[in-house]
Amino acid sequence: MTQHKIEISGVSKWFRRNGEEIAAMRETNLSIEAGRFVSIIGPSGCGKSTLFNIIAGLMPPSTGKVLADGENIIGKTGYVGYMLQKDMLLPWRTILDNIILGMEVRGVPYQEAVRRALPLMEKYGLKGFDKHYPKELSGGMRQRAALLRTLLYDRDIILLDEPFGALDAQTRLTMQNWLLQIWQDFGKTVLFVTHDIDEAIYLSDDIYVFSSRPGRIKSKITVTMDRPRKTEDMTSPAFMELKHHLMDLLSAGHEEEPISS
Ligand code: ADP
């Protein structure tokens, strides 16, 4: 079963640490429409990964609901594809065997999985690397492999938690264009976490700005720049205007918020 739209309503999260309740995320409502590229940007510790873990069904929220096409998916894994900053490739498996892992988990027979994976590897920059091991690849190549694995898990919604955070600036630009190409080709709905304002603007249709912990949505910004976007767009006046706006929003929220218990 595929899911197109995710609605998050009234979701909040507290953790109990040393007998004390710590608020990680205040009540959050957001709706992710099919096919959109949506980014979340905010300071470290504002609850972005917590929100992703809740959407992915890996962690229950303290309050609220997560609906996928109207069905409550709290505590249910497998409704969305999820990729972390760290590529999480298994070092003892070849790149091909890593890429087909998601399909394997879903019960696709090995030969069929290989038949689906190889053309994508060829098209998306991993041609000839099927028998290599992760340690033989650059950081950017490993992220390509991890993302192809997430894509082949074949969910309509994919969560990407700072996938390019550890890459150098040049590789990051290449990977951003690569991701936009994939997003266009596959028509997935993407929810993307980043710390990087340029990256958020360049990639997104919508940007949610989170406050510092306990996180809450401070603003939603819609990026109307034409697609396909090009690297040069990052220096256009429209881009700069949005960037200043986001910088203001982020710096305004940087004073420490009191921790409610
Ligand atoms: P982000 O991804 O935005 O950096 P996280 O979602 O990882 O933020 O964390 C949000 C807040 O919740 C942080 O202050 C973090 O210390 C706290 N937190 C996260 N996981 C736990 C946990 N398992 N136990 C206690 N506190 C946690």
PDB file of C-alpha atoms and ligand atoms in Angstrom, residues 15 17 24 43-50 213, ligand 1:
ATOM      1  CA  PHE A  15      11.346  12.657  27.412  1.00  0.00           C
ATOM      2  CA  ARG A  17      15.484  12.075  32.069  1.00  0.00           C
ATOM      3  CA  ALA A  24      11.614  18.036  23.087  1.00  0.00           C
ATOM      4  CA  PRO A  43      18.605  24.918  15.492  1.00  0.00           C
ATOM      5  CA  SER A  44      20.174  21.706  16.802  1.00  0.00           C
ATOM      6  CA  GLY A  45      18.076  19.977  19.407  1.00  0.00           C
ATOM      7  CA  CYS A  46      14.766  21.525  18.297  1.00  0.00           C
ATOM      8  CA  GLY A  47      13.228  18.112  17.764  1.00  0.00           C
ATOM      9  CA  LYS A  48      13.640  17.539  14.023  1.00  0.00           C
ATOM     10  CA  SER A  49      14.937  13.985  14.378  1.00  0.00           C
ATOM     11  CA  THR A  50      12.329  13.309  17.045  1.00  0.00           C
ATOM     12  CA  ARG A 213      13.909  23.470  21.986  1.00  0.00           C
TER      13      ARG A 213
HETATM   14  P1  ADP B   1      17.353  17.765  16.358  1.00  0.00           P
HETATM   15  O1  ADP B   1      17.201  16.607  15.441  1.00  0.00           O
HETATM   16  O2  ADP B   1      16.499  18.938  15.987  1.00  0.00           O
HETATM   17  O3  ADP B   1      18.778  18.168  16.579  1.00  0.00           O
HETATM   18  P2  ADP B   1      16.384  15.897  18.377  1.00  0.00           P
HETATM   19  O4  ADP B   1      15.048  15.507  17.884  1.00  0.00           O
HETATM   20  O5  ADP B   1      17.496  14.925  18.182  1.00  0.00           O
HETATM   21  O6  ADP B   1      16.782  17.328  17.794  1.00  0.00           O
HETATM   22  O7  ADP B   1      16.296  16.191  19.941  1.00  0.00           O
HETATM   23  C1  ADP B   1      15.359  17.118  20.504  1.00  0.00           C
HETATM   24  C2  ADP B   1      15.605  17.258  21.990  1.00  0.00           C
HETATM   25  O8  ADP B   1      15.174  16.087  22.661  1.00  0.00           O
HETATM   26  C3  ADP B   1      17.069  17.446  22.336  1.00  0.00           C
HETATM   27  O9  ADP B   1      17.158  18.413  23.329  1.00  0.00           O
HETATM   28  C4  ADP B   1      17.504  16.087  22.832  1.00  0.00           C
HETATM   29  O10 ADP B   1      18.522  16.230  23.801  1.00  0.00           O
HETATM   30  C5  ADP B   1      16.228  15.521  23.432  1.00  0.00           C
HETATM   31  N1  ADP B   1      16.174  14.074  23.265  1.00  0.00           N
HETATM   32  C6  ADP B   1      16.171  13.405  22.098  1.00  0.00           C
HETATM   33  N2  ADP B   1      16.091  12.079  22.301  1.00  0.00           N
HETATM   34  C7  ADP B   1      16.044  11.902  23.649  1.00  0.00           C
HETATM   35  C8  ADP B   1      15.939  10.759  24.533  1.00  0.00           C
HETATM   36  N3  ADP B   1      15.866   9.528  24.024  1.00  0.00           N
HETATM   37  N4  ADP B   1      15.935  10.981  25.849  1.00  0.00           N
HETATM   38  C9  ADP B   1      15.999  12.231  26.350  1.00  0.00           C
HETATM   39  N5  ADP B   1      16.072  13.343  25.601  1.00  0.00           N
HETATM   40  C10 ADP B   1      16.106  13.192  24.270  1.00  0.00           C
END
